[in-house]
mmCIF file of C-alpha atoms in Angstrom:
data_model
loop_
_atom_site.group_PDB
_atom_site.id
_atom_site.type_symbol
_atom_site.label_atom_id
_atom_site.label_comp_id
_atom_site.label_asym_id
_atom_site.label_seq_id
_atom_site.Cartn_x
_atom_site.Cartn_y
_atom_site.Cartn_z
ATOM 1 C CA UNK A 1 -7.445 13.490 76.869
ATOM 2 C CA UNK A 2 -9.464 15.883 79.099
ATOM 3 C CA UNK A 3 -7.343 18.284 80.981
ATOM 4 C CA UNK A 4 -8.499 21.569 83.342
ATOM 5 C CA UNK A 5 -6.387 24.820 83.413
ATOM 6 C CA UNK A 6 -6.756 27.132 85.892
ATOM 7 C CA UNK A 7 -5.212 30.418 86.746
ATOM 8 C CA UNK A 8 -2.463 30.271 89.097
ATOM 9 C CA UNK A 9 -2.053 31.928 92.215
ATOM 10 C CA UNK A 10 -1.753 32.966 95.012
ATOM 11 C CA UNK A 11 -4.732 35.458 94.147
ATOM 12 C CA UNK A 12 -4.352 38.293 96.883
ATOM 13 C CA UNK A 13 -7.233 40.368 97.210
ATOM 14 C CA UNK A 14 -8.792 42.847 100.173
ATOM 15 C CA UNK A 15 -12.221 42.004 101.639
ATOM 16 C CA UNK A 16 -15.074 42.963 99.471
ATOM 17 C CA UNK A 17 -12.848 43.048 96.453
ATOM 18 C CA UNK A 18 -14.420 41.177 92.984
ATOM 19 C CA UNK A 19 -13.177 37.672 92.279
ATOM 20 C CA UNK A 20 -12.206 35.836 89.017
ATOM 21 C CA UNK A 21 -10.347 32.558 89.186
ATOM 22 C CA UNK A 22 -10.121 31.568 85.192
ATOM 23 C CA UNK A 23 -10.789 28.232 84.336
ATOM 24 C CA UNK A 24 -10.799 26.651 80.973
ATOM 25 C CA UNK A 25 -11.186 23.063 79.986
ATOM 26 C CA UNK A 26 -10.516 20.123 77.093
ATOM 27 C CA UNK A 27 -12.956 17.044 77.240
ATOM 28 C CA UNK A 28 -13.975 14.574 74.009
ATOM 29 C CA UNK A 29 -17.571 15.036 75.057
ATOM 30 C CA UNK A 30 -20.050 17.025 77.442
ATOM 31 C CA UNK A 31 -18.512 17.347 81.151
ATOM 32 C CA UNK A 32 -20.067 18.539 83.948
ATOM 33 C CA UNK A 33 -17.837 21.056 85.634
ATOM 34 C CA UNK A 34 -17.629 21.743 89.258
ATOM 35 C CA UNK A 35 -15.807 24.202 91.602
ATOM 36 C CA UNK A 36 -14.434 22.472 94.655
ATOM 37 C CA UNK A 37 -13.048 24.589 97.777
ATOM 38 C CA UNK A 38 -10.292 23.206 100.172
ATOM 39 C CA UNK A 39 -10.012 25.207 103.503
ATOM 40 C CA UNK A 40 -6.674 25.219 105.365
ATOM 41 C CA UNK A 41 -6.156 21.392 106.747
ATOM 42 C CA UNK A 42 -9.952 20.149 105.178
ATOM 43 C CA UNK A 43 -10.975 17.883 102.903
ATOM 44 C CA UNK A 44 -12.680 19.021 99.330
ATOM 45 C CA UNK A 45 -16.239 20.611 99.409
ATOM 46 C CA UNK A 46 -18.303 21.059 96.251
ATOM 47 C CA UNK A 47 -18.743 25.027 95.768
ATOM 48 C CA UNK A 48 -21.178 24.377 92.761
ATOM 49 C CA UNK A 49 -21.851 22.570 89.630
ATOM 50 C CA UNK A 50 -23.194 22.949 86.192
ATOM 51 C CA UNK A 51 -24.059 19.927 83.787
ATOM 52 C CA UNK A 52 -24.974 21.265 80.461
ATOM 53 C CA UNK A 53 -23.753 24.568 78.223
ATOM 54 C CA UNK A 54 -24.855 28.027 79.738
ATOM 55 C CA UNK A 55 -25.660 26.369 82.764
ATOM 56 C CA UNK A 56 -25.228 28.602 85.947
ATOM 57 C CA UNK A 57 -23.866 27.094 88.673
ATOM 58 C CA UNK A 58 -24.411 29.358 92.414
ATOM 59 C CA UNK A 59 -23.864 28.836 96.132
ATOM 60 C CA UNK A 60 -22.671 31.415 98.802
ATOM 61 C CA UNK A 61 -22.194 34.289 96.998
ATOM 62 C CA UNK A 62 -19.725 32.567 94.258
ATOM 63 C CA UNK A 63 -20.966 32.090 90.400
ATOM 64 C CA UNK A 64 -19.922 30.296 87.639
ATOM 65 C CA UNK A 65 -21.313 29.551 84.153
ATOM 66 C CA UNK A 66 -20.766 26.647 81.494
ATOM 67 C CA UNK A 67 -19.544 28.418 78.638
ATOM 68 C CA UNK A 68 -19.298 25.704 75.766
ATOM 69 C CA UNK A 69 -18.075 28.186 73.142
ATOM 70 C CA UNK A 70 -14.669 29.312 75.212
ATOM 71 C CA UNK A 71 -14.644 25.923 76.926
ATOM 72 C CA UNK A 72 -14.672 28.305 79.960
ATOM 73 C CA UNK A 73 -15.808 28.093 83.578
ATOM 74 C CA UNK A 74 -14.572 30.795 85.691
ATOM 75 C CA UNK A 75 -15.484 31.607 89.340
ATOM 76 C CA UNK A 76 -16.544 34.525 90.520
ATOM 77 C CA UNK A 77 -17.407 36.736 93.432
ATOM 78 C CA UNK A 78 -18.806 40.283 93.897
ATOM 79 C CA UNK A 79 -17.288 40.814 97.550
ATOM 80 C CA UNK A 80 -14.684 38.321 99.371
ATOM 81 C CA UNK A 81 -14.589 37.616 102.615
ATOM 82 C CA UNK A 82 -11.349 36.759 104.840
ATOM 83 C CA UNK A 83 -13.550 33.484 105.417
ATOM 84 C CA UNK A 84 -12.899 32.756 101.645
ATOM 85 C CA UNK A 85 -9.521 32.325 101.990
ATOM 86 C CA UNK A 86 -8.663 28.777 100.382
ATOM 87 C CA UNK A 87 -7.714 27.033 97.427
ATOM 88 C CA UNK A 88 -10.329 26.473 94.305
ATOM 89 C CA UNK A 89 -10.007 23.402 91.966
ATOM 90 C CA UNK A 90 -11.973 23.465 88.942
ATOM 91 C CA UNK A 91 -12.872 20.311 87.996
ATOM 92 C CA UNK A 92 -14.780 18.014 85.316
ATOM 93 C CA UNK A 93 -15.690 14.729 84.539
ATOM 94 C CA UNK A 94 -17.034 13.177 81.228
ATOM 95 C CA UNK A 95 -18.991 11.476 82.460
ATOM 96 C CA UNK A 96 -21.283 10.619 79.463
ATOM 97 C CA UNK A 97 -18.788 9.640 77.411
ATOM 98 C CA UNK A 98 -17.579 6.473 79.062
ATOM 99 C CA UNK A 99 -19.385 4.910 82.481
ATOM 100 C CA UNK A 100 -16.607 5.474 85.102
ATOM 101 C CA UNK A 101 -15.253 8.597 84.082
ATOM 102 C CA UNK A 102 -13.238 10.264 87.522
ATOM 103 C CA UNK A 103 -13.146 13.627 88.316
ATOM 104 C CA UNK A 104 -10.096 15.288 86.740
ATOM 105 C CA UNK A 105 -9.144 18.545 88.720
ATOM 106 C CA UNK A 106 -7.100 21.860 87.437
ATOM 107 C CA UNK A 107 -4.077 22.331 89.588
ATOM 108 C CA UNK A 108 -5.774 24.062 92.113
ATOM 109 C CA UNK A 109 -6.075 28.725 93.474
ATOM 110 C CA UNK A 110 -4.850 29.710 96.635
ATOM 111 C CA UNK A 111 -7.214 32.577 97.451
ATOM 112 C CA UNK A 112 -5.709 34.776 100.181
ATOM 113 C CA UNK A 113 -8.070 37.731 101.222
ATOM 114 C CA UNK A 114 -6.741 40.151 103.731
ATOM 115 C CA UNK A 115 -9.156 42.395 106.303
ATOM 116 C CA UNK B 1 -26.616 14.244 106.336
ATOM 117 C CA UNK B 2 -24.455 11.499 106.457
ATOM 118 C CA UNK B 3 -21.274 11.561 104.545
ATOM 119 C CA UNK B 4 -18.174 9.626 103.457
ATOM 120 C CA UNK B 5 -16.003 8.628 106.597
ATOM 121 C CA UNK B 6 -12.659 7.993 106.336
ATOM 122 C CA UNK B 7 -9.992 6.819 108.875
ATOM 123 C CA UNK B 8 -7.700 6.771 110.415
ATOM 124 C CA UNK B 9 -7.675 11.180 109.833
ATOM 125 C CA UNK B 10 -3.655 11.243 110.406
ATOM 126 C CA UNK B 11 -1.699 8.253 110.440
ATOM 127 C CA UNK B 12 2.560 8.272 110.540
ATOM 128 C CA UNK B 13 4.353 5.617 109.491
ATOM 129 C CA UNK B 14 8.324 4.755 109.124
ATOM 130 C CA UNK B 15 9.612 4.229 105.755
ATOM 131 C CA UNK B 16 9.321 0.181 104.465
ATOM 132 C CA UNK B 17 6.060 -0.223 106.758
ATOM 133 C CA UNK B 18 2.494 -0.804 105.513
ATOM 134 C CA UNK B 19 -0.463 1.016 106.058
ATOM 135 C CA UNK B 20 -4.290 0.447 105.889
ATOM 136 C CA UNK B 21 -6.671 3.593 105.153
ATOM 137 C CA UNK B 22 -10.765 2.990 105.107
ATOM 138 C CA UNK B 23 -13.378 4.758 103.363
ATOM 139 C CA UNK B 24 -16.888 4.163 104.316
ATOM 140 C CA UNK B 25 -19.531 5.687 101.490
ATOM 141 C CA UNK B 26 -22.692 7.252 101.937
ATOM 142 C CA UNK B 27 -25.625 5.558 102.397
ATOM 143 C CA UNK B 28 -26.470 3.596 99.529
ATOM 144 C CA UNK B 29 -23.711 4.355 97.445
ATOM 145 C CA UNK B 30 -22.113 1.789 95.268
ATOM 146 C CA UNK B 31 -19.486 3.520 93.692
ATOM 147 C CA UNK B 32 -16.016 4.428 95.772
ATOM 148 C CA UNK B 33 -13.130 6.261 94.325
ATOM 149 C CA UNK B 34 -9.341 6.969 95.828
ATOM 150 C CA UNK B 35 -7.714 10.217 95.048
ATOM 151 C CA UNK B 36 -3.626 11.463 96.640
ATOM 152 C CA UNK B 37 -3.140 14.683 97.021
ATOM 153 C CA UNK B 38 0.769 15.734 97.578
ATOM 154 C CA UNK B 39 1.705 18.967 99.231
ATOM 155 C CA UNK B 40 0.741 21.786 97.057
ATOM 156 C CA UNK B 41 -0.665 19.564 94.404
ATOM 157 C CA UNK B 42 -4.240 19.102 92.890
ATOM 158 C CA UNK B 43 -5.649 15.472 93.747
ATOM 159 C CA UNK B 44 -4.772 12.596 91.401
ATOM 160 C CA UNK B 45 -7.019 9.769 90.820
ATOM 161 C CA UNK B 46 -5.628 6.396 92.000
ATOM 162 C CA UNK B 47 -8.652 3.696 91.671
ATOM 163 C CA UNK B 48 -12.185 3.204 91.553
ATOM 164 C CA UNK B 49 -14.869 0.633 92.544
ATOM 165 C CA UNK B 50 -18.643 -0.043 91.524
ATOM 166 C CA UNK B 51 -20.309 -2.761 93.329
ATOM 167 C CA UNK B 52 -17.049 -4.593 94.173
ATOM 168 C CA UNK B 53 -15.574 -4.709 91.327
ATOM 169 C CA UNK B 54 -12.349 -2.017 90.341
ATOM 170 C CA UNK B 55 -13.841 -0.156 87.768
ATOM 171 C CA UNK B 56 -11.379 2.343 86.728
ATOM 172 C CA UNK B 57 -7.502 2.364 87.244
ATOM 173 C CA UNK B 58 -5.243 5.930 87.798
ATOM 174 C CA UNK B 59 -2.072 6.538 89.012
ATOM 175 C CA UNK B 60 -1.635 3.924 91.848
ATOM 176 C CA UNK B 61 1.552 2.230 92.201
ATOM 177 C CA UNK B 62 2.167 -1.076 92.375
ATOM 178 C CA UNK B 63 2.890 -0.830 96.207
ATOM 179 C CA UNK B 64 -0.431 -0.436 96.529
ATOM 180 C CA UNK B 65 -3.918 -2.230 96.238
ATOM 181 C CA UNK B 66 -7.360 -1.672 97.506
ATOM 182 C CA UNK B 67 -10.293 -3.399 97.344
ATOM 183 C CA UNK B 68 -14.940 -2.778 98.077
ATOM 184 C CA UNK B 69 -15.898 -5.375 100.487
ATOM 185 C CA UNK B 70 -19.736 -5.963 100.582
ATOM 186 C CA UNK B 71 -20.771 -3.684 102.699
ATOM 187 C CA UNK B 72 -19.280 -1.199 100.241
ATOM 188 C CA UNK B 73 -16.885 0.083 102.503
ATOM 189 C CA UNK B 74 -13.144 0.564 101.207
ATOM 190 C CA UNK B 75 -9.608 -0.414 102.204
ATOM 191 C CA UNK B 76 -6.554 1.440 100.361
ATOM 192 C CA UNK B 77 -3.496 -0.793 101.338
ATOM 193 C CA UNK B 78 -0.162 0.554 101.026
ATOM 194 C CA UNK B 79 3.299 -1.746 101.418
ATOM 195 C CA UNK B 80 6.794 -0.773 101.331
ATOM 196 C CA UNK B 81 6.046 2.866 102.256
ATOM 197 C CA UNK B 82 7.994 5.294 100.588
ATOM 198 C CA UNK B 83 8.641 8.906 101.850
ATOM 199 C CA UNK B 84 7.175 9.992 98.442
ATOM 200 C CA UNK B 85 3.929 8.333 99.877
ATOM 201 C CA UNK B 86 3.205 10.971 102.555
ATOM 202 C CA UNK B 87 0.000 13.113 101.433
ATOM 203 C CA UNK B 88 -3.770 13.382 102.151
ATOM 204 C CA UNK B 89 -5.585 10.972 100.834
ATOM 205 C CA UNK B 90 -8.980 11.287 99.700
ATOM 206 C CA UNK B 91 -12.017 8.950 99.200
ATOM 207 C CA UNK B 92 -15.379 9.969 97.199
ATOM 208 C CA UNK B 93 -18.614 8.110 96.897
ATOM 209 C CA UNK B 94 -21.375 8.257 94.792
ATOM 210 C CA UNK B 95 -24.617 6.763 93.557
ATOM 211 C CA UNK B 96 -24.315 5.352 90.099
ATOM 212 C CA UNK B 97 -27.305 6.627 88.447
ATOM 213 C CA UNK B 98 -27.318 9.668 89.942
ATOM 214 C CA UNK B 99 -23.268 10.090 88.756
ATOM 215 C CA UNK B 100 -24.454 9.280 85.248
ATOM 216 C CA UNK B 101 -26.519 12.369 85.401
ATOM 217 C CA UNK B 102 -24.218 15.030 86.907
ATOM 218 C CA UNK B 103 -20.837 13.584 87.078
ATOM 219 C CA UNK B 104 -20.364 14.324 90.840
ATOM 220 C CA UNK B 105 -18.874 12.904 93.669
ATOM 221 C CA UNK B 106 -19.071 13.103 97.271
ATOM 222 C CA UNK B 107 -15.471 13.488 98.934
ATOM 223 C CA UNK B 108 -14.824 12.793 103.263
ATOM 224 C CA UNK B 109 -11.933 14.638 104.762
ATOM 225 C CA UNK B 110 -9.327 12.393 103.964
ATOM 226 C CA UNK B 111 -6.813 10.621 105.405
ATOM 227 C CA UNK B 112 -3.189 12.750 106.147
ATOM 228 C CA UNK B 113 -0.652 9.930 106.074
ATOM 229 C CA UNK B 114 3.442 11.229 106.902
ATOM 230 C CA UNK B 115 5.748 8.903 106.107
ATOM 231 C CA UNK B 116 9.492 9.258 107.894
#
């Protein structure tokens, strides 16, 4: 079945430190993956997206690219803010391989960046 | 931009009650789906609906049922509440076609229910 594996945390880090959260997948066909962001007592934002192999997903400063050959999407960030601070679910869904696929999300990165 | 409204935003209940949580998509959405999240824990997918009709089936136990009225707005009904039960609940939306394509969904803020 598809499955996503992500690093665990918490990930401590000082402001303007570089980010990696690793995140690797298993799917039968051709996901999309996402990167979804949960602030303290909020609901799930989409970070960013990418739909097809070497795909580049980007929004506020974080990256992340569609490696098909690792099965890897990992997040990253030149220079965290405090404002970061949050938990990161990578997340997929195979969608082209049946209609209704859901979104199946890694086990989510606490991201705690200190001033 | 409008986007996916759920209520009630916290709701308590005492154990053996029932509960009612609505999801209201975006505009022009057809498809809803119902995710838990526990404390510390990633969300799990519970149901889905396309234009009505469940489409897709997760983790949801038998206590509970839920159901797309016309209008495409959702109800998640929950009976013989369980302290186990107590989490944030979360509804997405999305457009069918447009899902096909990218595979995303649109999430509201959920819906924190505590059961004592």
């Amino acid at each position: 079945g598809n499955s996503v594996t992500q690093m665990e945390g918490p990930v401590t880090l000082s402001e303007e430190a570089f980010l990696t959260i690793n995140c690797t997948y298993t799917a039968t066909g051709y996901p999309s993956l996402f990167w979804y962001v949960q602030y303290p007592g909020e609901g799930l934002q989409l970070l960013l997206k990418a739909t097809k192999a070497d795909d580049k997903g980007s929004n506020k400063g974080f990256e992340a690219t569609y490696r098909k050959e690792t099965t890897s999407f990992h997040l990253e960030k030149g220079s965290v803010q405090v404002s970061d601070s949050a938990v990161y679910f990578c997340a997929l869904s195979d969608h082209r391989n049946t209609g209704f696929q859901k979104l199946v999300f890694g086990t989510g990165t606490r991201l705690l960046v200190s001033p | 931009a409008a986007g996916v409204i759920q209520s009630p935003r916290h709701l308590i209940k005492e154990k053996r009650e029932t509960a009612t949580l609505k999801c209201y998509p975006i505009p022009r959405h057809d498809t809803v789906y119902w995710y838990q999240q526990g404390p510390g824990q990633d969300p799990q997918f519970l149901i889905s609906f396309y234009e009505k009709m469940q489409s897709d089936k997760g983790s949801i136990p038998d206590r509970f049922s839920a159901q797309q009225f016309s209008d495409y707005h959702s109800e998640l009904n929950m009976s013989s509440l369980e302290l186990g039960d107590s989490a944030l609940y979360f509804c997405a939306s999305s457009l069918e076609v447009y899902r096909e394509n990218t595979g995303e969904l649109f999430f509201g803020e959920g819906s924190r229910l505590t059961v004592l």
